[in-house]
Rosetta silent file (secondary structure, phi, psi, omega in degrees, C-alpha in Angstrom):
SEQUENCE: MTSKEALQTLLKSYYRYYNVKEEGVEPPFDAEAEFLAQDVQYFLVKSAKLGESESHEYIYFAAVDHLTLEQAQMLDETAWSRGMARVEPKPNHRNSDVHLVILAEKMDDDAAAFLKKLRRYESYHHTFWGWSHYRVIALETSSGRLTCNRMGQILKKLFGNIKSAIKKESNEK
SCORE:     score description
SCORE:     0.000 S_00000001
   1 L     0.000  127.496  178.826    2.728  -20.031  -11.359 S_00000001
   2 L   -76.978  166.924  179.975    6.273  -18.905  -12.090 S_00000001
   3 H   -66.073  -33.375  178.875    9.171  -19.755   -9.821 S_00000001
   4 H   -69.025  -39.686  176.597    9.413  -16.121   -8.638 S_00000001
   5 H   -66.521  -39.931  177.876    5.714  -16.087   -7.687 S_00000001
   6 H   -64.260  -36.413  178.159    6.113  -19.412   -5.900 S_00000001
   7 H   -63.139  -44.400  179.272    9.088  -17.983   -4.002 S_00000001
   8 H   -62.829  -38.559  177.243    7.011  -15.045   -2.754 S_00000001
   9 H   -64.806  -42.255 -179.220    4.262  -17.440   -1.633 S_00000001
  10 H   -67.637  -42.356 -177.498    6.791  -19.626    0.166 S_00000001
  11 H   -61.656  -28.158  177.851    8.585  -16.745    1.886 S_00000001
  12 H   -59.443  -34.113 -179.974    5.319  -15.692    3.545 S_00000001
  13 H   -77.509  -15.462 -179.682    5.415  -18.889    5.597 S_00000001
  14 H   -93.968  -21.743 -173.143    9.003  -18.175    6.717 S_00000001
  15 L   -61.772  -27.873 -174.710    8.591  -14.540    7.813 S_00000001
  16 L   -70.199  -39.106 -174.280    7.023  -15.383   11.170 S_00000001
  17 L  -113.035  -12.296 -175.344    9.910  -17.383   12.646 S_00000001
  18 L  -116.607  154.347  169.793   12.892  -16.570   10.439 S_00000001
  19 E   -88.063  104.294 -175.399   14.879  -13.463    9.618 S_00000001
  20 E   -97.084  134.796 -179.832   14.279  -13.350    5.871 S_00000001
  21 E  -124.486  118.742  179.335   16.517  -11.293    3.619 S_00000001
  22 L  -107.987  -25.430 -178.970   15.459  -10.650    0.020 S_00000001
  23 L  -104.387  143.400  179.036   17.579   -7.625   -0.854 S_00000001
  24 L    76.022   20.189  178.497   21.342   -7.640   -1.000 S_00000001
  25 L   -85.148  131.884 -179.788   21.530  -11.436   -1.282 S_00000001
  26 L   -68.784  136.362  174.989   24.597  -12.652   -3.139 S_00000001
  27 L   -59.606  151.539   14.653   23.874  -14.551   -6.359 S_00000001
  28 L   -92.351   11.089 -175.648   22.949  -17.277   -7.238 S_00000001
  29 L   -95.342  150.546 -179.829   20.309  -17.067   -4.486 S_00000001
  30 L   -95.890  -22.013  179.735   17.186  -14.931   -4.493 S_00000001
  31 E  -158.813  159.129  175.373   16.607  -14.915   -0.723 S_00000001
  32 E  -134.735  153.067  175.162   18.110  -16.136    2.543 S_00000001
  33 E  -138.537  146.932 -179.822   16.575  -16.920    5.908 S_00000001
  34 E  -134.817  141.523  179.706   18.165  -17.410    9.310 S_00000001
  35 E  -132.949  137.201  177.202   16.768  -18.884   12.516 S_00000001
  36 E  -133.935  128.675  175.111   18.294  -18.907   15.997 S_00000001
  37 E  -126.775  128.722  177.255   16.876  -20.667   19.050 S_00000001
  38 E  -117.189  134.525 -177.531   18.511  -20.514   22.456 S_00000001
  39 E  -128.954  132.831  177.004   17.444  -22.807   25.266 S_00000001
  40 E  -127.219  131.899  178.063   18.497  -22.678   28.924 S_00000001
  41 E  -112.288  133.494 -176.712   17.490  -25.292   31.486 S_00000001
  42 E  -115.322  158.812  173.726   17.501  -24.477   35.180 S_00000001
  43 L  -114.207  105.825  178.930   17.377  -26.511   38.381 S_00000001
  44 L    63.991  -53.595 -179.276   14.885  -24.920   40.807 S_00000001
  45 L  -127.083  159.623 -176.395   16.359  -21.407   40.561 S_00000001
  46 L   -68.790  -18.754  178.943   17.857  -19.418   37.713 S_00000001
  47 L   -77.295  -14.635  179.163   21.261  -19.319   39.320 S_00000001
  48 L  -106.489   89.454 -179.431   21.532  -23.118   39.000 S_00000001
  49 E   -81.617  132.054  172.973   21.855  -23.800   35.276 S_00000001
  50 E   -87.387  -39.623 -179.125   21.640  -27.390   34.120 S_00000001
  51 E  -176.959  163.740  175.743   22.475  -26.641   30.536 S_00000001
  52 E  -145.831  153.938 -178.828   22.033  -24.352   27.597 S_00000001
  53 E  -150.135  156.659  177.360   22.054  -24.848   23.849 S_00000001
  54 E  -125.757  136.823  174.441   21.878  -22.938   20.578 S_00000001
  55 E  -124.419  136.265  179.679   20.301  -24.079   17.325 S_00000001
  56 E  -125.952  149.452  169.734   20.769  -22.335   14.000 S_00000001
  57 E  -135.629  133.291  176.708   19.236  -22.785   10.553 S_00000001
  58 E  -121.078  119.005 -175.204   20.519  -21.134    7.402 S_00000001
  59 E  -117.499  132.567  179.289   18.206  -21.371    4.398 S_00000001
  60 E  -117.381  125.259 -177.550   19.112  -20.426    0.836 S_00000001
  61 E  -108.654  133.544  176.269   16.317  -19.929   -1.738 S_00000001
  62 E  -130.292  129.814  175.559   16.850  -20.081   -5.497 S_00000001
  63 E  -116.285  116.037 -175.834   14.159  -19.439   -8.125 S_00000001
  64 E  -128.305  159.071  177.707   15.217  -20.538  -11.612 S_00000001
  65 E   -77.232  -49.772 -176.532   13.517  -21.060  -14.957 S_00000001
  66 E  -135.767  116.867 -178.877   15.171  -24.359  -15.868 S_00000001
  67 E   -91.964  112.820  176.835   17.171  -26.431  -13.368 S_00000001
  68 L   -99.572  170.136  178.708   19.941  -28.407  -15.046 S_00000001
  69 H   -60.727  -44.866 -178.695   22.367  -30.834  -13.423 S_00000001
  70 H   -62.280  -41.361  179.550   25.229  -28.322  -13.609 S_00000001
  71 H   -68.103  -39.098  177.889   23.114  -25.610  -12.006 S_00000001
  72 H   -63.105  -41.668  178.615   21.942  -27.994   -9.262 S_00000001
  73 H   -64.283  -40.934  179.337   25.568  -28.917   -8.497 S_00000001
  74 H   -66.539  -44.184  178.465   26.579  -25.256   -8.346 S_00000001
  75 H   -62.861  -41.123  178.848   23.638  -24.333   -6.062 S_00000001
  76 H   -60.518  -51.964 -177.213   24.410  -27.303   -3.818 S_00000001
  77 H   -63.763  -41.278 -178.554   28.080  -26.466   -3.421 S_00000001
  78 H   -67.267  -44.887 -179.797   27.432  -22.753   -2.890 S_00000001
  79 H   -63.085  -46.079 -178.965   24.706  -23.264   -0.271 S_00000001
  80 H   -63.720  -44.850 -177.817   26.730  -25.791    1.722 S_00000001
  81 H   -68.085  -40.090  178.129   29.927  -23.722    1.676 S_00000001
  82 H   -67.770  -41.000  179.082   28.159  -20.462    2.623 S_00000001
  83 H   -65.239  -43.371 -178.946   26.192  -22.150    5.372 S_00000001
  84 H   -68.625  -27.164  177.727   29.247  -23.897    6.834 S_00000001
  85 H   -67.611  -23.578 -179.084   31.185  -20.619    6.809 S_00000001
  86 L   -89.631   -9.328 -177.019   28.595  -19.206    9.248 S_00000001
  87 L   -76.063  133.590  176.837   28.800  -22.097   11.730 S_00000001
  88 L  -125.652   85.596 -179.628   30.568  -21.357   15.019 S_00000001
  89 L   -68.261  138.642  178.951   30.884  -24.603   16.983 S_00000001
  90 L  -157.577  174.924 -175.186   31.396  -24.185   20.727 S_00000001
  91 L   -55.755  -34.615 -178.221   30.452  -26.062   23.893 S_00000001
  92 L   -94.714    6.404 -179.756   26.798  -24.861   23.948 S_00000001
  93 E   -77.930  124.912  178.858   26.267  -25.293   20.214 S_00000001
  94 E   -94.056  -58.059  179.305   23.615  -27.938   19.469 S_00000001
  95 E  -156.497  154.841  172.197   23.196  -27.767   15.693 S_00000001
  96 E  -136.924  102.146 -176.461   23.543  -25.517   12.678 S_00000001
  97 E   -96.556  146.488  178.520   21.542  -26.856    9.762 S_00000001
  98 E  -115.488  130.789  179.066   21.817  -25.690    6.166 S_00000001
  99 E  -120.062  141.549  172.464   18.790  -25.836    3.845 S_00000001
 100 E  -121.097  121.008  179.207   18.663  -25.370    0.090 S_00000001
 101 E  -116.143  120.865 -178.770   15.256  -24.589   -1.420 S_00000001
 102 E  -118.016  128.112  173.962   15.008  -24.552   -5.219 S_00000001
 103 E  -116.096  117.231 -176.125   11.922  -23.449   -7.121 S_00000001
 104 E  -129.001  139.938  176.094   12.173  -24.201  -10.832 S_00000001
 105 E   -70.077  -33.170  175.487    9.632  -23.907  -13.618 S_00000001
 106 E  -140.839  137.463 -178.343   11.244  -26.952  -15.232 S_00000001
 107 E  -127.671  126.183  177.376   13.613  -29.462  -13.636 S_00000001
 108 L   -68.209  150.198 -179.300   15.715  -31.999  -15.537 S_00000001
 109 H   -64.185  -37.266  179.757   15.476  -35.614  -14.387 S_00000001
 110 H   -69.916  -31.252  175.525   19.229  -35.882  -13.814 S_00000001
 111 H   -68.135  -41.456  178.083   19.155  -32.748  -11.625 S_00000001
 112 H   -64.005  -41.254  178.521   16.302  -34.236   -9.571 S_00000001
 113 H   -64.842  -39.124  178.531   18.211  -37.511   -9.189 S_00000001
 114 H   -62.851  -47.115 -178.598   21.331  -35.610   -8.078 S_00000001
 115 H   -63.635  -36.313 -178.902   19.425  -33.623   -5.432 S_00000001
 116 H   -64.874  -31.513 -176.326   17.754  -36.764   -4.127 S_00000001
 117 H   -87.452   -6.723 -174.657   21.130  -38.443   -3.470 S_00000001
 118 L   -64.435  130.177  175.821   22.727  -35.524   -1.613 S_00000001
 119 L  -141.624  112.623  177.150   23.978  -36.394    1.865 S_00000001
 120 L  -132.499  140.381 -178.197   26.097  -33.954    3.814 S_00000001
 121 E  -156.056  142.068  177.031   26.741  -33.968    7.535 S_00000001
 122 E  -135.014  133.727  178.047   29.316  -32.406    9.807 S_00000001
 123 E  -114.779  139.619 -178.740   30.062  -33.300   13.414 S_00000001
 124 L  -112.812  119.600 -178.345   32.011  -30.998   15.734 S_00000001
 125 L    52.134   52.453  178.941   34.224  -32.618   18.384 S_00000001
 126 L    54.770   42.344 -179.362   32.429  -35.974   18.002 S_00000001
 127 L    67.807    2.744  175.001   29.035  -34.200   18.406 S_00000001
 128 L   -67.496  -29.091  177.119   29.996  -32.777   21.820 S_00000001
 129 L  -107.108   18.134  174.215   29.943  -29.352   20.172 S_00000001
 130 L   102.471 -168.733 -175.850   27.011  -30.120   17.886 S_00000001
 131 E  -154.939  171.760  175.733   26.445  -31.062   14.284 S_00000001
 132 E  -135.265  128.701  173.902   25.188  -29.803   10.929 S_00000001
 133 E  -106.850  158.331  179.902   22.627  -31.467    8.683 S_00000001
 134 E  -123.237  118.815  179.932   21.925  -30.555    5.065 S_00000001
 135 E  -114.458  132.238 -179.126   18.345  -30.465    3.809 S_00000001
 136 E  -129.026  135.227  174.263   17.503  -29.992    0.139 S_00000001
 137 E  -143.893  139.038 -179.705   14.091  -29.635   -1.480 S_00000001
 138 E  -133.822  137.391 -179.458   13.202  -28.659   -5.047 S_00000001
 139 E  -122.646  127.521  173.165    9.797  -27.913   -6.551 S_00000001
 140 E   -89.879  108.652 -171.712    8.964  -27.912  -10.241 S_00000001
 141 L   -70.807  -23.879 -179.376    6.300  -25.211  -10.371 S_00000001
 142 L   -71.948  -31.953 -176.909    4.925  -26.193  -13.778 S_00000001
 143 L  -117.908  -16.467 -176.383    3.925  -29.695  -12.653 S_00000001
 144 L    84.910    7.722  179.333    4.094  -29.640   -8.850 S_00000001
 145 E   -68.094  133.204 -176.600    6.778  -32.362   -8.809 S_00000001
 146 E  -118.224  132.282  178.846    8.691  -32.321   -5.536 S_00000001
 147 E  -130.351  135.390  178.055   12.201  -33.704   -5.020 S_00000001
 148 E  -149.003  160.617  173.934   14.145  -33.796   -1.771 S_00000001
 149 L   -83.498  177.742 -175.141   17.040  -35.565   -0.128 S_00000001
 150 L   -59.769  -43.333  179.783   16.519  -37.878    2.845 S_00000001
 151 H   -71.159  -22.805 -179.417   16.938  -35.096    5.429 S_00000001
 152 H   -80.208   -2.145 -179.634   14.641  -32.818    3.398 S_00000001
 153 H   -56.740  -34.640 -177.024   11.630  -35.099    3.882 S_00000001
 154 H   -71.532  -12.044  178.738   10.478  -33.016    6.855 S_00000001
 155 H   -85.595   -8.406 -175.647   10.167  -29.946    4.596 S_00000001
 156 L   -60.819  -34.377 -179.350    7.464  -31.548    2.432 S_00000001
 157 L   -61.330  -38.969  179.406    4.622  -30.257    4.623 S_00000001
 158 L   -61.211  -32.731 -174.734    5.631  -26.653    3.969 S_00000001
 159 L   -85.979   -3.254  176.799    5.389  -27.190    0.238 S_00000001
 160 H   -61.898  -39.881  179.682    1.838  -28.557    0.368 S_00000001
 161 H   -65.041  -39.957 -179.324    0.406  -25.018    0.247 S_00000001
 162 H   -70.285  -41.288  178.602    2.434  -24.073   -2.798 S_00000001
 163 H   -61.957  -39.568  178.815    1.548  -27.293   -4.634 S_00000001
 164 H   -68.324  -35.138  176.397   -2.156  -26.660   -3.969 S_00000001
 165 H   -66.316  -36.282  178.092   -1.791  -23.076   -5.239 S_00000001
 166 H   -66.428  -45.615  178.938   -0.149  -24.402   -8.407 S_00000001
 167 H   -62.262  -41.948 -179.716   -2.963  -26.911   -8.982 S_00000001
 168 H   -61.907  -43.350 -179.746   -5.581  -24.222   -8.353 S_00000001
 169 H   -66.727  -40.360 -179.565   -3.939  -21.896  -10.864 S_00000001
 170 H   -69.677  -30.598  176.556   -3.624  -24.621  -13.514 S_00000001
 171 H   -71.151  -31.375 -179.829   -7.313  -25.558  -13.085 S_00000001
 172 H   -73.199  -24.369 -176.839   -8.352  -21.928  -13.602 S_00000001
 173 L   -82.069    0.000    0.000   -6.497  -21.718  -16.932 S_00000001
């Protein structure tokens, strides 16, 4: 399975809850996804609000043939800077997380080690106005090897379907 085919398989799982954009996406990314959740808590009646919050997620997808260290660094910096440019901290802002998803047919070991060590976090007004986490996950489609940073661990379940599709395809060949 090529990285472009794996991207199409992955995007199917995002279409239900995210606004996915595949056309008109600025390079180096092949697709973007955005999620917004607003929550309001009331006390007995709707006129008595206890609190409200907004959560955002900005996901950047890249499908490459060969992921090198330099390319991983460029994708990392671009995703974080574009995601942070979209954050609007305010009193009801809970979080705005940025995700980087890389699908590569081949991934260098130094690029995988770099992605694994990534740690980025931003707090707004000492977390009174929310925070931003950075999640990174990369899949080598030729072998099914998965690499993620500490915050990206929760994304591993999503990639189980793609890894099984890769194994199924390699068994058929």
